Coordinates of C-alpha atoms in Angstrom, one line a residue:
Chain A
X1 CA -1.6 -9.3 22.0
X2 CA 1.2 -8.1 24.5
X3 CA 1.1 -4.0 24.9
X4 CA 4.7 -4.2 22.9
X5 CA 3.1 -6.0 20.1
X6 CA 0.5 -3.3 20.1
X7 CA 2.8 -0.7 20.1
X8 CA 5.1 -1.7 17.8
X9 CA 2.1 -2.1 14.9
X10 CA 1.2 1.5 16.1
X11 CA 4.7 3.6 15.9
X12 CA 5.2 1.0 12.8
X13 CA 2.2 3.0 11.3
X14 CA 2.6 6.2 12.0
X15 CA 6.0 6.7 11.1
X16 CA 5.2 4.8 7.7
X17 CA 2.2 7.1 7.6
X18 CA 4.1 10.1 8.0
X19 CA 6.9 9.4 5.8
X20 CA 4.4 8.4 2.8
X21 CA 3.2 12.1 3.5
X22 CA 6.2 14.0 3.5
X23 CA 7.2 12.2 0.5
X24 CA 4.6 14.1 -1.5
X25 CA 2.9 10.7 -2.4
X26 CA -0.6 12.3 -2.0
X27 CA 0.3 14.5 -5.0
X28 CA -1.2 13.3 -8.0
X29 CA 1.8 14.6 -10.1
X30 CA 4.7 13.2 -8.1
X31 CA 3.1 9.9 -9.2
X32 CA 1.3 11.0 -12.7
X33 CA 5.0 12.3 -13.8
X34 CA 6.8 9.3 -12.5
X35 CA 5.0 7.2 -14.5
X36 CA 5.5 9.5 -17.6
X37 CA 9.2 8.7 -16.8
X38 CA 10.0 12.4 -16.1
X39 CA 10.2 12.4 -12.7
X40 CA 12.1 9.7 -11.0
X41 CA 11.4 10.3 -7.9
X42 CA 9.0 7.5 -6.5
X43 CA 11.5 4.7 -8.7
X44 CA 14.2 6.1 -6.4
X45 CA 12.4 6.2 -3.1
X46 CA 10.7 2.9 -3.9
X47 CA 14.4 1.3 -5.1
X48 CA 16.1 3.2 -1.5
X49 CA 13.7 1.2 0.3
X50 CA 13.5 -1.5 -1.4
X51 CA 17.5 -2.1 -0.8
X52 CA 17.4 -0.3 3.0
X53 CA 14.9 -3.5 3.4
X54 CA 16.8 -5.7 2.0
X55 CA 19.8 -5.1 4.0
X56 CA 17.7 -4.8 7.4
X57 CA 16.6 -8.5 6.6
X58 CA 19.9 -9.8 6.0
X59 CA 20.7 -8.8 9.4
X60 CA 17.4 -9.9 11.0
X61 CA 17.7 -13.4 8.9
X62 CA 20.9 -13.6 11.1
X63 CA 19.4 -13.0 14.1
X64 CA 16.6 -15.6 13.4
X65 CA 13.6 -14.0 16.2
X66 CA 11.4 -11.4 16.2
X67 CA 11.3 -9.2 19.3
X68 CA 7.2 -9.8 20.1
X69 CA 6.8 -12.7 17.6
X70 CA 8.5 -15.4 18.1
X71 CA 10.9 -17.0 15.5
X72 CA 11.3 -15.1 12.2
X73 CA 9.1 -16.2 9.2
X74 CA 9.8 -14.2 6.1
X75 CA 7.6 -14.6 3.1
X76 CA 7.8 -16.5 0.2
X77 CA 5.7 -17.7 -2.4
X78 CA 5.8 -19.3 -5.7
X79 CA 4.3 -17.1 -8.8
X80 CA 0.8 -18.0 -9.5
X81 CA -1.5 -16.7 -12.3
X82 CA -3.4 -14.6 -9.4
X83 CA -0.6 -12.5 -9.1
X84 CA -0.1 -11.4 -12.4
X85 CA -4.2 -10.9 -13.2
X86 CA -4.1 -8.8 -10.1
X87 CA -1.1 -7.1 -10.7
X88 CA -2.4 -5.7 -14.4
X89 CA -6.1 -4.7 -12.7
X90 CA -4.0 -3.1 -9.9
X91 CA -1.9 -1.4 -12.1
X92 CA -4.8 -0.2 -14.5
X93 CA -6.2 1.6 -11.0
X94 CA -2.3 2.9 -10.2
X95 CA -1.8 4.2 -13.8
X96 CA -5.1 5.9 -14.3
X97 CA -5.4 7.2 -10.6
X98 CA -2.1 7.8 -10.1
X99 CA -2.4 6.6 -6.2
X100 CA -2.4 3.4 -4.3
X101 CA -3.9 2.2 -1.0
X102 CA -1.8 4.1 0.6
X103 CA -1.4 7.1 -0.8
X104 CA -5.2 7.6 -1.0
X105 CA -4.6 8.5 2.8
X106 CA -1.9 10.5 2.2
X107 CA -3.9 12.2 -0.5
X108 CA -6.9 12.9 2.0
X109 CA -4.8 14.2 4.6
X110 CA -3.6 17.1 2.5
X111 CA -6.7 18.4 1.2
X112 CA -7.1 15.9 -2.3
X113 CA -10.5 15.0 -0.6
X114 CA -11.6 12.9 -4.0
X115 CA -9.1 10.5 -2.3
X116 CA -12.0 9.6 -0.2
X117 CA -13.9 8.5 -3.5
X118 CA -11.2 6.1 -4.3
X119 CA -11.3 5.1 -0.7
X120 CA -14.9 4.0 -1.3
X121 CA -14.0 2.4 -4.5
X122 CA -11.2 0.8 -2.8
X123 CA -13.4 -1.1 -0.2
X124 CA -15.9 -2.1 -2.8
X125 CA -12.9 -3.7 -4.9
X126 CA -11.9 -5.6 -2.2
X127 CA -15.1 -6.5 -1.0
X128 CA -16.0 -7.3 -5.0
X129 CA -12.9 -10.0 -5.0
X130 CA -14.4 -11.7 -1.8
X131 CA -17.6 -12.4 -3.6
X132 CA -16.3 -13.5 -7.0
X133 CA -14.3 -15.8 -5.0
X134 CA -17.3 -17.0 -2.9
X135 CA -18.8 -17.5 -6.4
X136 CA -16.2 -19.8 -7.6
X137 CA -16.1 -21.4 -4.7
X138 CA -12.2 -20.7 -4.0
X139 CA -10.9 -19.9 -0.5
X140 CA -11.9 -16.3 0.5
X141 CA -8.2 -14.3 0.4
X142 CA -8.3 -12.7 4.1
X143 CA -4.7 -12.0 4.9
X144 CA -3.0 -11.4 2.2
X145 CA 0.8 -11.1 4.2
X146 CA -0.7 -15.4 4.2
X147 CA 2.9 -16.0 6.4
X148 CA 3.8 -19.2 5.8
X149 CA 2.8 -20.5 9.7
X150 CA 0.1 -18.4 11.5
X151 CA 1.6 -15.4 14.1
X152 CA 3.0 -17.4 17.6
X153 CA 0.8 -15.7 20.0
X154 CA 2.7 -13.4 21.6
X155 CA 2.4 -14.2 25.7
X156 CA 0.5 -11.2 27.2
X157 CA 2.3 -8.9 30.0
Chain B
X1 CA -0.1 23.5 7.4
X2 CA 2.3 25.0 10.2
X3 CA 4.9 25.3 7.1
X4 CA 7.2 23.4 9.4
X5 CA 8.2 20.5 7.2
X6 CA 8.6 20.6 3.6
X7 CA 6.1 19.0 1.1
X8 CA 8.7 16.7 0.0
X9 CA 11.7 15.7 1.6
X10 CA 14.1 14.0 -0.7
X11 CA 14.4 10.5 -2.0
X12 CA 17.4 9.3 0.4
X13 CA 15.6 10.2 3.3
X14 CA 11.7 8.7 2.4
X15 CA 13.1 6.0 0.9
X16 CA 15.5 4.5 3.2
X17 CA 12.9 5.3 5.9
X18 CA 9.8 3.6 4.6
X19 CA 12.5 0.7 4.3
X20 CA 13.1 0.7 7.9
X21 CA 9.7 0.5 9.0
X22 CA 9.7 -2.8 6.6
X23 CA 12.1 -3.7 8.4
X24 CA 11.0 -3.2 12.0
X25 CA 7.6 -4.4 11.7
X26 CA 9.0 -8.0 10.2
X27 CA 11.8 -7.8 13.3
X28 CA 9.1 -6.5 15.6
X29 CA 6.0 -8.3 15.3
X30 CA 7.4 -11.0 12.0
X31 CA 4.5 -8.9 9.9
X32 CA 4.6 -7.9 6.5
X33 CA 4.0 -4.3 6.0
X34 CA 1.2 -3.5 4.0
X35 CA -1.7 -1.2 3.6
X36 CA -4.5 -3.3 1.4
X37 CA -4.3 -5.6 4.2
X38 CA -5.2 -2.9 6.6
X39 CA -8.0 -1.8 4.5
X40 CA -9.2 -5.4 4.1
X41 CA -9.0 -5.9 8.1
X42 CA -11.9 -3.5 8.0
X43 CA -14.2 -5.3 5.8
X44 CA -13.3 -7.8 7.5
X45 CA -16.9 -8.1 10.3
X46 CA -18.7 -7.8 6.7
X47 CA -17.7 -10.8 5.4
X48 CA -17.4 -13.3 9.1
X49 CA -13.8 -13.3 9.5
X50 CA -11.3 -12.4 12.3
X51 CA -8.2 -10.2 11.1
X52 CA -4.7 -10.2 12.3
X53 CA -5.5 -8.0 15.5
X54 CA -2.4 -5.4 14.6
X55 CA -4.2 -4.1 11.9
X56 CA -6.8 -1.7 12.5
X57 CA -4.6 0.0 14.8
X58 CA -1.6 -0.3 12.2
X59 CA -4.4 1.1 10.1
X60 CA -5.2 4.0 12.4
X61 CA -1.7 4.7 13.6
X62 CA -0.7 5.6 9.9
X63 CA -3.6 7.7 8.8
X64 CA -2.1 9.7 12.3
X65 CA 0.8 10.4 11.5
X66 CA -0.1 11.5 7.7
X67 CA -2.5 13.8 9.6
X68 CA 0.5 14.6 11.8
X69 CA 2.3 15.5 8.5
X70 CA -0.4 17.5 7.2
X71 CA -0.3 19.8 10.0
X72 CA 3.4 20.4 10.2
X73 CA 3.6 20.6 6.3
X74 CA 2.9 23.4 3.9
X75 CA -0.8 24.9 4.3
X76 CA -3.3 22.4 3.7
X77 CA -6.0 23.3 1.1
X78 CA -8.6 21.2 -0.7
X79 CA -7.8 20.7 -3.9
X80 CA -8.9 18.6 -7.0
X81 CA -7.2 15.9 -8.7
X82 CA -4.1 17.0 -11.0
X83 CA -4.8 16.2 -14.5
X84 CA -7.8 14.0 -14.1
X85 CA -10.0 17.1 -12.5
X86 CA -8.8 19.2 -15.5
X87 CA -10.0 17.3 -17.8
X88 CA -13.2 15.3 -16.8
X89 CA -15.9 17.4 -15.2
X90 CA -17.1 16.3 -11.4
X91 CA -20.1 14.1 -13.0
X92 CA -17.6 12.1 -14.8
X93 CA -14.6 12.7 -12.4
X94 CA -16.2 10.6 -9.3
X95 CA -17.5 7.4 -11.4
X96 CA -13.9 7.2 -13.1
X97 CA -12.3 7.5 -9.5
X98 CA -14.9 5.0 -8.2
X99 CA -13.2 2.6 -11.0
X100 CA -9.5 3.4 -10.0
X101 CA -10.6 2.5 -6.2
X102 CA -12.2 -0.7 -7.3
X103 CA -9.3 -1.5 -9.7
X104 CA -6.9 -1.0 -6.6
X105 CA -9.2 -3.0 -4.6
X106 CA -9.5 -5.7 -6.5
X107 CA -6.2 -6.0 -8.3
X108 CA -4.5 -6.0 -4.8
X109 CA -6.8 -8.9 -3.1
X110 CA -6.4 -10.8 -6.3
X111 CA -3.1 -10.9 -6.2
X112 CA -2.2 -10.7 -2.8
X113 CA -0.5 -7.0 -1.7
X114 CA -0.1 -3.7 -3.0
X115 CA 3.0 -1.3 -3.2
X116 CA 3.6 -1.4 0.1
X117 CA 2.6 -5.4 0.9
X118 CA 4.2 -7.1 -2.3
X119 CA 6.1 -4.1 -3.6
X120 CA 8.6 -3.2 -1.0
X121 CA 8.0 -6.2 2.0
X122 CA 7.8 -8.9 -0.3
X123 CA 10.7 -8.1 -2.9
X124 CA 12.9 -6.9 0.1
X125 CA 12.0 -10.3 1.6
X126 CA 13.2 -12.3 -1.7
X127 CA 10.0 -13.4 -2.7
X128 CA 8.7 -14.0 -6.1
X129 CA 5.4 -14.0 -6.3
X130 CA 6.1 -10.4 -4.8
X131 CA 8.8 -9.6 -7.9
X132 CA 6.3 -10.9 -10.2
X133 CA 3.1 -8.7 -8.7
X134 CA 5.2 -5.6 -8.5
X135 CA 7.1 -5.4 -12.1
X136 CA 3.6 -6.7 -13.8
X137 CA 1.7 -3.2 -12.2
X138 CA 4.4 -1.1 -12.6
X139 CA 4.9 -2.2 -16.2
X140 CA 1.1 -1.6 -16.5
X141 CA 1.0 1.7 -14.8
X142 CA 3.5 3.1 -17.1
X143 CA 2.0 1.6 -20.2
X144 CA -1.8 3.1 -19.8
X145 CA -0.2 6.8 -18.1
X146 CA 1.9 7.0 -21.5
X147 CA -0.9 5.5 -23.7
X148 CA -3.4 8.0 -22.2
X149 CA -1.1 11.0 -22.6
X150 CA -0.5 10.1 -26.0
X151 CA -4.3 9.6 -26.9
X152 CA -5.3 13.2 -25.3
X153 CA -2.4 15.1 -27.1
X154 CA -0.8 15.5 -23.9
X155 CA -4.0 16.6 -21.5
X156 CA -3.5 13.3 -19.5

């Protein structure tokens, strides 16, 4: 992993990270109200990024290369039952808690310490999946992003 | 907690930003943003498998710059959780948030990505099993917040 690679995943991160705070995502009623439908606020943001995203790729699609990672692999993946099964357990977490994986941070970092409980909960649930899947003898799901060819290594400096 | 920053700042400016950092992590390193995957990296020794190596330091990096946040935001001060804590006493308050987490957990393995994984880098990448993940859990979400506000007259 070249130190630019590295980087890049670490400024990637903390500028997501801090956004996601000041976004008042660790609240539970920015969420708990958005999902009420009377406050619109994390459709907006979520829609903003979605089409800020969407535009970016059009213009990296063009481009055709990553700057650490060789040529440009976007995702893109057929629906399968998996992703609808997981979407209604997901969302039965996200409606009740009000908070995803990433907002539990956010909701730790400013003082919602029960985040940390979900946190625990959140590693078991993943941890749960890996065994039932053991069970049934299906591949274990390690990286979900699954890009369609494995990361080029990226040469090191 | 240095009152520098404002709790939220608005829609146009989060929104567009988060975006960006899609975008610069797929132009960057040709990863897909997302924050299940992080926490999965750390199970990861548990169960015998190597992770992307970006991840725990992806991982780290953004739990940093929340805690950056935190410090120049309004003061921070520990606090329950909204509704939930209002209504369910502690005893029953942790197992229920034990439930959420493993929901969030599970649901997001299963299916591949969370908000941040399927719900913005997938869809803003075109791709449907992404579309499909992220309507099916919103539609959810909405459904059970409403359904549980309606059955406790409004507490929920």
């Amino acid at each position: 992993m070249s130190r630019g690679f590295r980087w890049s995943a670490l400024v990637v991160g903390a500028v997501f990270g801090f956004l996601l705070t000041v976004s008042g995502l660790g609240d539970y009623f920015t969420i708990h109200d958005g999902l009420l439908l009377k406050n619109p606020y994390i459709f907006l943001m979520m829609a903003s990024a979605m089409a800020v995203a969407f535009a970016g790729l059009a213009v990296l699609r063009r481009l055709g290369r990553t700057r650490f990672a060789g040529r440009l692999v976007l995702p893109h993946h057929r629906i399968e039952r998996r992703h609808l099964y997981g979407g209604v357990v997901f969302g039965l977490g996200f409606g009740v808690g009000a908070t995803c994986p990433g907002m539990t941070i956010v909701m730790t970092t400013t003082g919602g310490l029960y985040g940390l409980v979900v946190l625990v909960g959140l590693l078991g649930g993943l941890w749960l999946r890996g065994w039932v899947e053991r069970r049934q003898q299906l591949p274990l799901s390690t990286e979900p992003t699954v890009a369609s060819i494995p990361l080029p290594v990226a040469p090191q400096h | 907690m240095l009152g520098w920053v404002s709790a939220q700042w608005p829609w146009w400016v989060t929104g567009p930003g988060v975006g960006l950092c899609v975008v610069a992590l797929y132009g960057l390193i040709n990863a897909r943003l997302g924050v299940s995957g992080a926490w999965l990296a750390t199970i990861a020794p548990v169960e015998g498998w190597r992770p992307e190596p970006w991840r725990r330091g992806f991982l780290l990096a953004l739990v940093g710059g929340s805690a950056v946040a935190a410090v120049l935001g309004p003061p921070v001060t520990v606090h329950g959780y909204g509704r939930l804590s209002e209504v369910l006493p502690p005893v029953l308050l942790v197992p229920v948030l034990l439930l959420v987490g493993v929901a969030l957990g599970y649901g997001s393995r299963w299916a591949g990505g969370c908000t941040s994984g399927h719900g913005m880098s997938g869809c803003a990448a075109g791709s449907p099993d992404s579309f499909a993940m992220t309507i099916t859990f919103f539609a959810v979400a909405v459904v059970v917040t409403l359904a549980l506000h309606a059955l406790t007259g409004g507490a929920l």
